[in-house]
Amino acid sequence: QQSKRKEQTVIQPLQKNNSRSNLCQKEYRLPGKLNTPISTMNTFMKIVFLALAASTSTSAYSLKGAKQLQGAASSEETLEAAASTQSNCVPDERPQIQSKSGHKSRFRFNLFESGAECIGPNGRVYEFGEFERVDNSSDCGDLCVNEADSSLSTELRGFNYECNSRVCQCLYDESTLDDDTSRSFDHSNYLTRTRKGKDSIRNTSRKNGSYCFKLVGAELFEEGLEYFFYNSS
């Protein structure tokens, strides 16, 4: 019987305790009413962070695009303002001025360059007679033809018109003006000792708000005959 009891006594193998493993696999939950697992919240926070990052990037691109559009609009407005200013200062880029003197003639000018003043081939400014408070370039040409001394009409090279200061300069070769002929102007530079420009207008010097006009031809009418002079140089 003892042997039978021994045989019946079977040692049961210990069952592995998986409590530690189960503990590792448990999802921790925050205390209180919020029952969302921490692992789930971490995933949710990552999604929110990525969404915010994408939104910030999109906003940055949108802001950059808006600034570019604003800059383009501002540039367009600047160009329109410049065009409007030039149209007011230069109503005609090829004015033809009728002489009011005894020998009828018509002088033809062309806008040589905008934002510049005329200078001679030698790189020097011309001798000039100046009129002040002139409204536009066409009025400037009229003054150079009809208000300057009549003897100067055949010596005229062209004119500069300064839009901002409303100053008109009738241009001549060096040593053209003197005490008598300069009296018809408000101001002249003929007394300055610096050398002046000579010959036909071929060059300019940059000057904001200034417009260089070149005399390109003249039509002379005498005793029913029409003569045409064209300055091709």
PDB file of C-alpha atoms in Angstrom:
ATOM      1  CA  GLN A   1       0.000   0.000   0.000  1.00  0.00           C
ATOM      2  CA  GLN A   2       2.809   2.336   0.764  1.00  0.00           C
ATOM      3  CA  SER A   3       4.233   1.692  -2.656  1.00  0.00           C
ATOM      4  CA  LYS A   4       0.898   2.428  -4.204  1.00  0.00           C
ATOM      5  CA  ARG A   5       0.681   5.654  -2.278  1.00  0.00           C
ATOM      6  CA  LYS A   6       4.057   6.588  -3.511  1.00  0.00           C
ATOM      7  CA  GLU A   7       3.039   5.878  -7.029  1.00  0.00           C
ATOM      8  CA  GLN A   8      -0.071   7.973  -6.573  1.00  0.00           C
ATOM      9  CA  THR A   9       1.926  10.842  -5.216  1.00  0.00           C
ATOM     10  CA  VAL A  10       2.820  12.707  -8.327  1.00  0.00           C
ATOM     11  CA  ILE A  11       4.727  15.881  -8.059  1.00  0.00           C
ATOM     12  CA  GLN A  12       2.920  18.482 -10.135  1.00  0.00           C
ATOM     13  CA  PRO A  13       5.288  20.709 -12.166  1.00  0.00           C
ATOM     14  CA  LEU A  14       5.260  24.275 -11.166  1.00  0.00           C
ATOM     15  CA  GLN A  15       3.266  26.436 -13.517  1.00  0.00           C
ATOM     16  CA  LYS A  16       5.148  29.368 -14.815  1.00  0.00           C
ATOM     17  CA  ASN A  17       3.960  32.590 -13.395  1.00  0.00           C
ATOM     18  CA  ASN A  18       3.222  34.879 -16.283  1.00  0.00           C
ATOM     19  CA  SER A  19       2.057  37.674 -14.037  1.00  0.00           C
ATOM     20  CA  ARG A  20       5.215  39.693 -14.753  1.00  0.00           C
ATOM     21  CA  SER A  21       4.772  39.222 -18.481  1.00  0.00           C
ATOM     22  CA  ASN A  22       1.121  40.067 -18.198  1.00  0.00           C
ATOM     23  CA  LEU A  23       2.035  43.125 -16.184  1.00  0.00           C
ATOM     24  CA  CYS A  24       4.296  44.299 -19.021  1.00  0.00           C
ATOM     25  CA  GLN A  25       1.527  43.788 -21.506  1.00  0.00           C
ATOM     26  CA  LYS A  26      -1.039  45.711 -19.514  1.00  0.00           C
ATOM     27  CA  GLU A  27      -2.099  49.056 -20.802  1.00  0.00           C
ATOM     28  CA  TYR A  28      -1.686  51.730 -18.216  1.00  0.00           C
ATOM     29  CA  ARG A  29      -4.628  54.000 -17.848  1.00  0.00           C
ATOM     30  CA  LEU A  30      -4.688  57.450 -16.359  1.00  0.00           C
ATOM     31  CA  PRO A  31      -6.524  57.873 -13.119  1.00  0.00           C
ATOM     32  CA  GLY A  32      -9.854  59.586 -13.020  1.00  0.00           C
ATOM     33  CA  LYS A  33     -12.573  59.595 -15.599  1.00  0.00           C
ATOM     34  CA  LEU A  34     -10.190  59.593 -18.588  1.00  0.00           C
ATOM     35  CA  ASN A  35      -9.867  55.945 -19.552  1.00  0.00           C
ATOM     36  CA  THR A  36      -7.787  56.382 -22.714  1.00  0.00           C
ATOM     37  CA  PRO A  37      -4.651  54.211 -22.703  1.00  0.00           C
ATOM     38  CA  ILE A  38      -1.352  56.060 -22.606  1.00  0.00           C
ATOM     39  CA  SER A  39      -0.073  54.238 -25.698  1.00  0.00           C
ATOM     40  CA  THR A  40      -3.147  55.376 -27.597  1.00  0.00           C
ATOM     41  CA  MET A  41      -2.678  58.949 -26.385  1.00  0.00           C
ATOM     42  CA  ASN A  42       0.944  58.956 -27.503  1.00  0.00           C
ATOM     43  CA  THR A  43      -0.129  57.984 -30.994  1.00  0.00           C
ATOM     44  CA  PHE A  44      -2.836  60.644 -30.956  1.00  0.00           C
ATOM     45  CA  MET A  45      -0.362  63.318 -29.838  1.00  0.00           C
ATOM     46  CA  LYS A  46       2.017  62.368 -32.661  1.00  0.00           C
ATOM     47  CA  ILE A  47      -0.793  62.740 -35.182  1.00  0.00           C
ATOM     48  CA  VAL A  48      -1.730  66.141 -33.758  1.00  0.00           C
ATOM     49  CA  PHE A  49       1.923  67.274 -33.846  1.00  0.00           C
ATOM     50  CA  LEU A  50       2.308  66.205 -37.476  1.00  0.00           C
ATOM     51  CA  ALA A  51      -0.938  67.933 -38.386  1.00  0.00           C
ATOM     52  CA  LEU A  52       0.217  71.150 -36.701  1.00  0.00           C
ATOM     53  CA  ALA A  53       3.583  70.954 -38.442  1.00  0.00           C
ATOM     54  CA  ALA A  54       1.900  70.506 -41.819  1.00  0.00           C
ATOM     55  CA  SER A  55      -0.466  73.376 -41.060  1.00  0.00           C
ATOM     56  CA  THR A  56       2.442  75.637 -40.067  1.00  0.00           C
ATOM     57  CA  SER A  57       4.310  74.745 -43.264  1.00  0.00           C
ATOM     58  CA  THR A  58       1.231  75.447 -45.360  1.00  0.00           C
ATOM     59  CA  SER A  59       0.718  78.752 -43.561  1.00  0.00           C
ATOM     60  CA  ALA A  60       4.330  79.702 -44.199  1.00  0.00           C
ATOM     61  CA  TYR A  61       3.967  78.982 -47.911  1.00  0.00           C
ATOM     62  CA  SER A  62       0.684  80.883 -47.974  1.00  0.00           C
ATOM     63  CA  LEU A  63       2.313  83.866 -46.263  1.00  0.00           C
ATOM     64  CA  LYS A  64       5.231  83.745 -48.686  1.00  0.00           C
ATOM     65  CA  GLY A  65       2.846  83.600 -51.629  1.00  0.00           C
ATOM     66  CA  ALA A  66       0.830  86.495 -50.251  1.00  0.00           C
ATOM     67  CA  LYS A  67       3.990  88.587 -49.854  1.00  0.00           C
ATOM     68  CA  GLN A  68       5.029  87.760 -53.425  1.00  0.00           C
ATOM     69  CA  LEU A  69       1.614  88.809 -54.722  1.00  0.00           C
ATOM     70  CA  GLN A  70       1.779  91.982 -52.641  1.00  0.00           C
ATOM     71  CA  GLY A  71       5.256  92.732 -54.002  1.00  0.00           C
ATOM     72  CA  ALA A  72       4.092  92.158 -57.582  1.00  0.00           C
ATOM     73  CA  ALA A  73       1.098  94.444 -57.049  1.00  0.00           C
ATOM     74  CA  SER A  74       3.356  97.108 -55.525  1.00  0.00           C
ATOM     75  CA  SER A  75       5.769  96.875 -58.493  1.00  0.00           C
ATOM     76  CA  GLU A  76       2.890  97.186 -60.920  1.00  0.00           C
ATOM     77  CA  GLU A  77       1.591 100.246 -59.094  1.00  0.00           C
ATOM     78  CA  THR A  78       5.078 101.779 -59.187  1.00  0.00           C
ATOM     79  CA  LEU A  79       5.336 101.208 -62.941  1.00  0.00           C
ATOM     80  CA  GLU A  80       1.873 102.685 -63.478  1.00  0.00           C
ATOM     81  CA  ALA A  81       2.795 105.730 -61.396  1.00  0.00           C
ATOM     82  CA  ALA A  82       6.031 106.179 -63.376  1.00  0.00           C
ATOM     83  CA  ALA A  83       4.122 105.866 -66.670  1.00  0.00           C
ATOM     84  CA  SER A  84       1.546 108.383 -65.454  1.00  0.00           C
ATOM     85  CA  THR A  85       4.291 110.811 -64.394  1.00  0.00           C
ATOM     86  CA  GLN A  86       6.022 110.552 -67.777  1.00  0.00           C
ATOM     87  CA  SER A  87       2.754 111.063 -69.660  1.00  0.00           C
ATOM     88  CA  ASN A  88       2.173 114.272 -67.687  1.00  0.00           C
ATOM     89  CA  CYS A  89       5.735 115.503 -68.132  1.00  0.00           C
ATOM     90  CA  VAL A  90       6.089 114.306 -71.723  1.00  0.00           C
ATOM     91  CA  PRO A  91       2.746 114.627 -73.523  1.00  0.00           C
ATOM     92  CA  ASP A  92       4.459 114.150 -76.888  1.00  0.00           C
ATOM     93  CA  GLU A  93       7.693 112.239 -77.516  1.00  0.00           C
ATOM     94  CA  ARG A  94       8.061 113.824 -80.986  1.00  0.00           C
ATOM     95  CA  PRO A  95       6.918 117.419 -80.625  1.00  0.00           C
ATOM     96  CA  GLN A  96       6.824 119.714 -83.641  1.00  0.00           C
ATOM     97  CA  ILE A  97       7.066 123.383 -82.733  1.00  0.00           C
ATOM     98  CA  GLN A  98       5.919 126.086 -85.107  1.00  0.00           C
ATOM     99  CA  SER A  99       8.085 129.191 -85.068  1.00  0.00           C
ATOM    100  CA  LYS A 100       6.246 132.493 -84.575  1.00  0.00           C
ATOM    101  CA  SER A 101       9.040 134.598 -86.042  1.00  0.00           C
ATOM    102  CA  GLY A 102       8.924 136.400 -89.376  1.00  0.00           C
ATOM    103  CA  HIS A 103      10.426 133.496 -91.318  1.00  0.00           C
ATOM    104  CA  LYS A 104       7.978 130.653 -90.747  1.00  0.00           C
ATOM    105  CA  SER A 105       9.596 127.382 -89.732  1.00  0.00           C
ATOM    106  CA  ARG A 106       8.762 124.225 -87.845  1.00  0.00           C
ATOM    107  CA  PHE A 107      11.219 122.465 -85.568  1.00  0.00           C
ATOM    108  CA  ARG A 108      11.056 118.727 -84.982  1.00  0.00           C
ATOM    109  CA  PHE A 109      12.335 117.135 -81.760  1.00  0.00           C
ATOM    110  CA  ASN A 110      12.574 113.513 -80.656  1.00  0.00           C
ATOM    111  CA  LEU A 111      12.797 112.175 -77.124  1.00  0.00           C
ATOM    112  CA  PHE A 112      16.378 110.905 -77.071  1.00  0.00           C
ATOM    113  CA  GLU A 113      16.337 109.297 -73.603  1.00  0.00           C
ATOM    114  CA  SER A 114      14.241 109.283 -70.427  1.00  0.00           C
ATOM    115  CA  GLY A 115      15.797 109.615 -66.975  1.00  0.00           C
ATOM    116  CA  ALA A 116      18.809 111.394 -68.448  1.00  0.00           C
ATOM    117  CA  GLU A 117      20.141 114.764 -69.576  1.00  0.00           C
ATOM    118  CA  CYS A 118      21.785 115.466 -72.915  1.00  0.00           C
ATOM    119  CA  ILE A 119      25.560 115.829 -73.050  1.00  0.00           C
ATOM    120  CA  GLY A 120      27.925 116.477 -75.937  1.00  0.00           C
ATOM    121  CA  PRO A 121      30.105 113.880 -77.693  1.00  0.00           C
ATOM    122  CA  ASN A 122      32.981 115.157 -75.554  1.00  0.00           C
ATOM    123  CA  GLY A 123      31.074 114.088 -72.413  1.00  0.00           C
ATOM    124  CA  ARG A 124      30.421 117.657 -71.255  1.00  0.00           C
ATOM    125  CA  VAL A 125      27.133 119.450 -70.597  1.00  0.00           C
ATOM    126  CA  TYR A 126      26.034 121.928 -73.240  1.00  0.00           C
ATOM    127  CA  GLU A 127      25.835 125.642 -72.830  1.00  0.00           C
ATOM    128  CA  PHE A 128      22.245 126.337 -71.896  1.00  0.00           C
ATOM    129  CA  GLY A 129      19.668 129.002 -71.313  1.00  0.00           C
ATOM    130  CA  GLU A 130      17.153 128.036 -68.649  1.00  0.00           C
ATOM    131  CA  PHE A 131      13.436 128.714 -68.165  1.00  0.00           C
ATOM    132  CA  GLU A 132      11.718 128.054 -64.852  1.00  0.00           C
ATOM    133  CA  ARG A 133       8.158 126.929 -63.950  1.00  0.00           C
ATOM    134  CA  VAL A 134       7.551 125.107 -67.229  1.00  0.00           C
ATOM    135  CA  ASP A 135       4.627 122.669 -67.207  1.00  0.00           C
ATOM    136  CA  ASN A 136       5.844 119.968 -69.610  1.00  0.00           C
ATOM    137  CA  SER A 137       8.376 119.078 -72.289  1.00  0.00           C
ATOM    138  CA  SER A 138       6.265 120.379 -75.204  1.00  0.00           C
ATOM    139  CA  ASP A 139       6.065 123.791 -73.522  1.00  0.00           C
ATOM    140  CA  CYS A 140       9.814 123.609 -73.046  1.00  0.00           C
ATOM    141  CA  GLY A 141      10.364 123.087 -76.774  1.00  0.00           C
ATOM    142  CA  ASP A 142       8.058 125.991 -77.558  1.00  0.00           C
ATOM    143  CA  LEU A 143      10.005 128.280 -75.228  1.00  0.00           C
ATOM    144  CA  CYS A 144      13.333 127.306 -76.810  1.00  0.00           C
ATOM    145  CA  VAL A 145      11.949 128.081 -80.278  1.00  0.00           C
ATOM    146  CA  ASN A 146       9.795 131.151 -79.624  1.00  0.00           C
ATOM    147  CA  GLU A 147      10.900 132.785 -76.348  1.00  0.00           C
ATOM    148  CA  ALA A 148      14.666 132.502 -76.692  1.00  0.00           C
ATOM    149  CA  ASP A 149      16.429 135.148 -78.736  1.00  0.00           C
ATOM    150  CA  SER A 150      15.462 134.668 -82.403  1.00  0.00           C
ATOM    151  CA  SER A 151      19.099 134.559 -83.480  1.00  0.00           C
ATOM    152  CA  LEU A 152      19.558 131.364 -81.458  1.00  0.00           C
ATOM    153  CA  SER A 153      17.046 129.258 -83.378  1.00  0.00           C
ATOM    154  CA  THR A 154      19.638 128.086 -85.900  1.00  0.00           C
ATOM    155  CA  GLU A 155      22.076 127.208 -83.091  1.00  0.00           C
ATOM    156  CA  LEU A 156      19.697 125.052 -81.035  1.00  0.00           C
ATOM    157  CA  ARG A 157      20.819 121.444 -80.393  1.00  0.00           C
ATOM    158  CA  GLY A 158      17.865 120.285 -78.302  1.00  0.00           C
ATOM    159  CA  PHE A 159      16.631 120.681 -74.761  1.00  0.00           C
ATOM    160  CA  ASN A 160      16.514 119.066 -71.319  1.00  0.00           C
ATOM    161  CA  TYR A 161      13.286 119.057 -69.359  1.00  0.00           C
ATOM    162  CA  GLU A 162      13.404 118.328 -65.611  1.00  0.00           C
ATOM    163  CA  CYS A 163       9.988 117.133 -64.529  1.00  0.00           C
ATOM    164  CA  ASN A 164      10.338 117.469 -60.743  1.00  0.00           C
ATOM    165  CA  SER A 165      11.742 120.997 -60.736  1.00  0.00           C
ATOM    166  CA  ARG A 166       9.828 122.065 -63.898  1.00  0.00           C
ATOM    167  CA  VAL A 167      13.026 123.493 -65.386  1.00  0.00           C
ATOM    168  CA  CYS A 168      13.639 123.753 -69.130  1.00  0.00           C
ATOM    169  CA  GLN A 169      17.158 124.008 -70.563  1.00  0.00           C
ATOM    170  CA  CYS A 170      17.675 125.050 -74.202  1.00  0.00           C
ATOM    171  CA  LEU A 171      20.979 123.546 -75.363  1.00  0.00           C
ATOM    172  CA  TYR A 172      23.684 125.189 -77.493  1.00  0.00           C
ATOM    173  CA  ASP A 173      27.316 124.657 -78.404  1.00  0.00           C
ATOM    174  CA  GLU A 174      30.032 126.222 -76.290  1.00  0.00           C
ATOM    175  CA  SER A 175      30.471 130.014 -76.728  1.00  0.00           C
ATOM    176  CA  THR A 176      27.068 130.479 -78.406  1.00  0.00           C
ATOM    177  CA  LEU A 177      25.440 132.634 -75.710  1.00  0.00           C
ATOM    178  CA  ASP A 178      26.549 136.094 -74.671  1.00  0.00           C
ATOM    179  CA  ASP A 179      25.292 138.971 -72.546  1.00  0.00           C
ATOM    180  CA  ASP A 180      22.644 139.945 -75.084  1.00  0.00           C
ATOM    181  CA  THR A 181      21.257 136.563 -76.108  1.00  0.00           C
ATOM    182  CA  SER A 182      21.206 135.233 -72.532  1.00  0.00           C
ATOM    183  CA  ARG A 183      18.809 137.961 -71.358  1.00  0.00           C
ATOM    184  CA  SER A 184      15.756 136.073 -72.635  1.00  0.00           C
ATOM    185  CA  PHE A 185      16.394 133.275 -70.132  1.00  0.00           C
ATOM    186  CA  ASP A 186      15.860 133.056 -66.384  1.00  0.00           C
ATOM    187  CA  HIS A 187      19.336 131.611 -65.954  1.00  0.00           C
ATOM    188  CA  SER A 188      22.330 130.538 -68.038  1.00  0.00           C
ATOM    189  CA  ASN A 189      25.658 128.805 -67.518  1.00  0.00           C
ATOM    190  CA  TYR A 190      27.536 130.636 -70.271  1.00  0.00           C
ATOM    191  CA  LEU A 191      29.660 132.580 -67.737  1.00  0.00           C
ATOM    192  CA  THR A 192      31.022 129.483 -66.019  1.00  0.00           C
ATOM    193  CA  ARG A 193      34.611 128.715 -66.923  1.00  0.00           C
ATOM    194  CA  THR A 194      34.155 124.981 -67.373  1.00  0.00           C
ATOM    195  CA  ARG A 195      34.287 123.586 -70.897  1.00  0.00           C
ATOM    196  CA  LYS A 196      30.944 122.901 -72.587  1.00  0.00           C
ATOM    197  CA  GLY A 197      29.555 120.365 -75.021  1.00  0.00           C
ATOM    198  CA  LYS A 198      29.752 120.756 -78.789  1.00  0.00           C
ATOM    199  CA  ASP A 199      28.174 119.228 -81.896  1.00  0.00           C
ATOM    200  CA  SER A 200      25.054 117.119 -82.231  1.00  0.00           C
ATOM    201  CA  ILE A 201      23.580 115.290 -79.245  1.00  0.00           C
ATOM    202  CA  ARG A 202      24.872 111.710 -79.124  1.00  0.00           C
ATOM    203  CA  ASN A 203      25.306 110.956 -75.422  1.00  0.00           C
ATOM    204  CA  THR A 204      23.425 111.332 -72.162  1.00  0.00           C
ATOM    205  CA  SER A 205      24.123 111.310 -68.447  1.00  0.00           C
ATOM    206  CA  ARG A 206      21.742 109.549 -66.058  1.00  0.00           C
ATOM    207  CA  LYS A 207      19.484 111.913 -64.133  1.00  0.00           C
ATOM    208  CA  ASN A 208      16.194 110.891 -62.534  1.00  0.00           C
ATOM    209  CA  GLY A 209      13.168 112.896 -63.613  1.00  0.00           C
ATOM    210  CA  SER A 210      14.967 114.475 -66.563  1.00  0.00           C
ATOM    211  CA  TYR A 211      14.225 114.013 -70.287  1.00  0.00           C
ATOM    212  CA  CYS A 212      16.646 114.631 -73.125  1.00  0.00           C
ATOM    213  CA  PHE A 213      15.169 115.865 -76.432  1.00  0.00           C
ATOM    214  CA  LYS A 214      17.224 116.153 -79.611  1.00  0.00           C
ATOM    215  CA  LEU A 215      16.528 118.488 -82.528  1.00  0.00           C
ATOM    216  CA  VAL A 216      16.255 116.151 -85.542  1.00  0.00           C
ATOM    217  CA  GLY A 217      15.020 118.501 -88.256  1.00  0.00           C
ATOM    218  CA  ALA A 218      13.433 121.776 -89.287  1.00  0.00           C
ATOM    219  CA  GLU A 219      11.106 122.802 -92.075  1.00  0.00           C
ATOM    220  CA  LEU A 220      11.632 126.316 -93.418  1.00  0.00           C
ATOM    221  CA  PHE A 221       9.002 128.202 -95.428  1.00  0.00           C
ATOM    222  CA  GLU A 222      10.118 131.217 -97.459  1.00  0.00           C
ATOM    223  CA  GLU A 223       8.251 132.886-100.320  1.00  0.00           C
ATOM    224  CA  GLY A 224       6.077 129.851-100.910  1.00  0.00           C
ATOM    225  CA  LEU A 225       9.000 127.435-101.045  1.00  0.00           C
ATOM    226  CA  GLU A 226       9.473 124.716 -98.490  1.00  0.00           C
ATOM    227  CA  TYR A 227      12.929 123.676 -97.408  1.00  0.00           C
ATOM    228  CA  PHE A 228      13.589 120.725 -95.178  1.00  0.00           C
ATOM    229  CA  PHE A 229      16.606 120.313 -92.971  1.00  0.00           C
ATOM    230  CA  TYR A 230      17.223 116.980 -91.268  1.00  0.00           C
ATOM    231  CA  ASN A 231      19.879 116.429 -88.651  1.00  0.00           C
ATOM    232  CA  SER A 232      21.028 112.858 -89.290  1.00  0.00           C
ATOM    233  CA  SER A 233      24.113 113.047 -87.066  1.00  0.00           C
TER     234      SER A 233
END
